[in-house]
Amino acid sequence: MFPTSKSPTELCTNAIRHGARSTVTMILSFVAPLGLLLAGIQLFDVEVSRERFFLLALVVVGGVMAVQVMLESSKRTADKLEDVLRSDRRD
């Protein structure tokens, strides 16, 4: 199941790199929409109260999280389907 050609050190390094990459992606996926929200508010010169801004930010971040969950779920489903198709070809 696990690749035997790699040392434990290489496996740990790869795991740390993957974790750091996904963390940076996650942070950017929250910061970018909030930046766009702020830019839109400034661009259209809209007066927004602090409470409304936090509500908008919550909606934006919630929407981003929902899209990420759906994409990850569809990716897992596609991976499972690919595994099933591979196992059928072997048989």
PDB file of N, CA and C in Angstrom, residues 2 13 24 36:
ATOM      1  N   PHE A   2       1.890   1.298   0.876  1.00  0.00           N
ATOM      2  CA  PHE A   2       2.751   2.467   0.959  1.00  0.00           C
ATOM      3  C   PHE A   2       3.963   2.278   0.058  1.00  0.00           C
ATOM      4  N   THR A  13       8.733  14.655   5.006  1.00  0.00           N
ATOM      5  CA  THR A  13       8.959  15.924   4.315  1.00  0.00           C
ATOM      6  C   THR A  13       7.849  16.192   3.309  1.00  0.00           C
ATOM      7  N   VAL A  24      -1.721  27.190   2.934  1.00  0.00           N
ATOM      8  CA  VAL A  24      -1.599  28.455   2.198  1.00  0.00           C
ATOM      9  C   VAL A  24      -2.781  28.621   1.256  1.00  0.00           C
ATOM     10  N   LEU A  36     -11.853  41.110  -2.291  1.00  0.00           N
ATOM     11  CA  LEU A  36     -12.771  41.536  -3.356  1.00  0.00           C
ATOM     12  C   LEU A  36     -13.995  42.233  -2.780  1.00  0.00           C
TER      13      LEU A  36
END
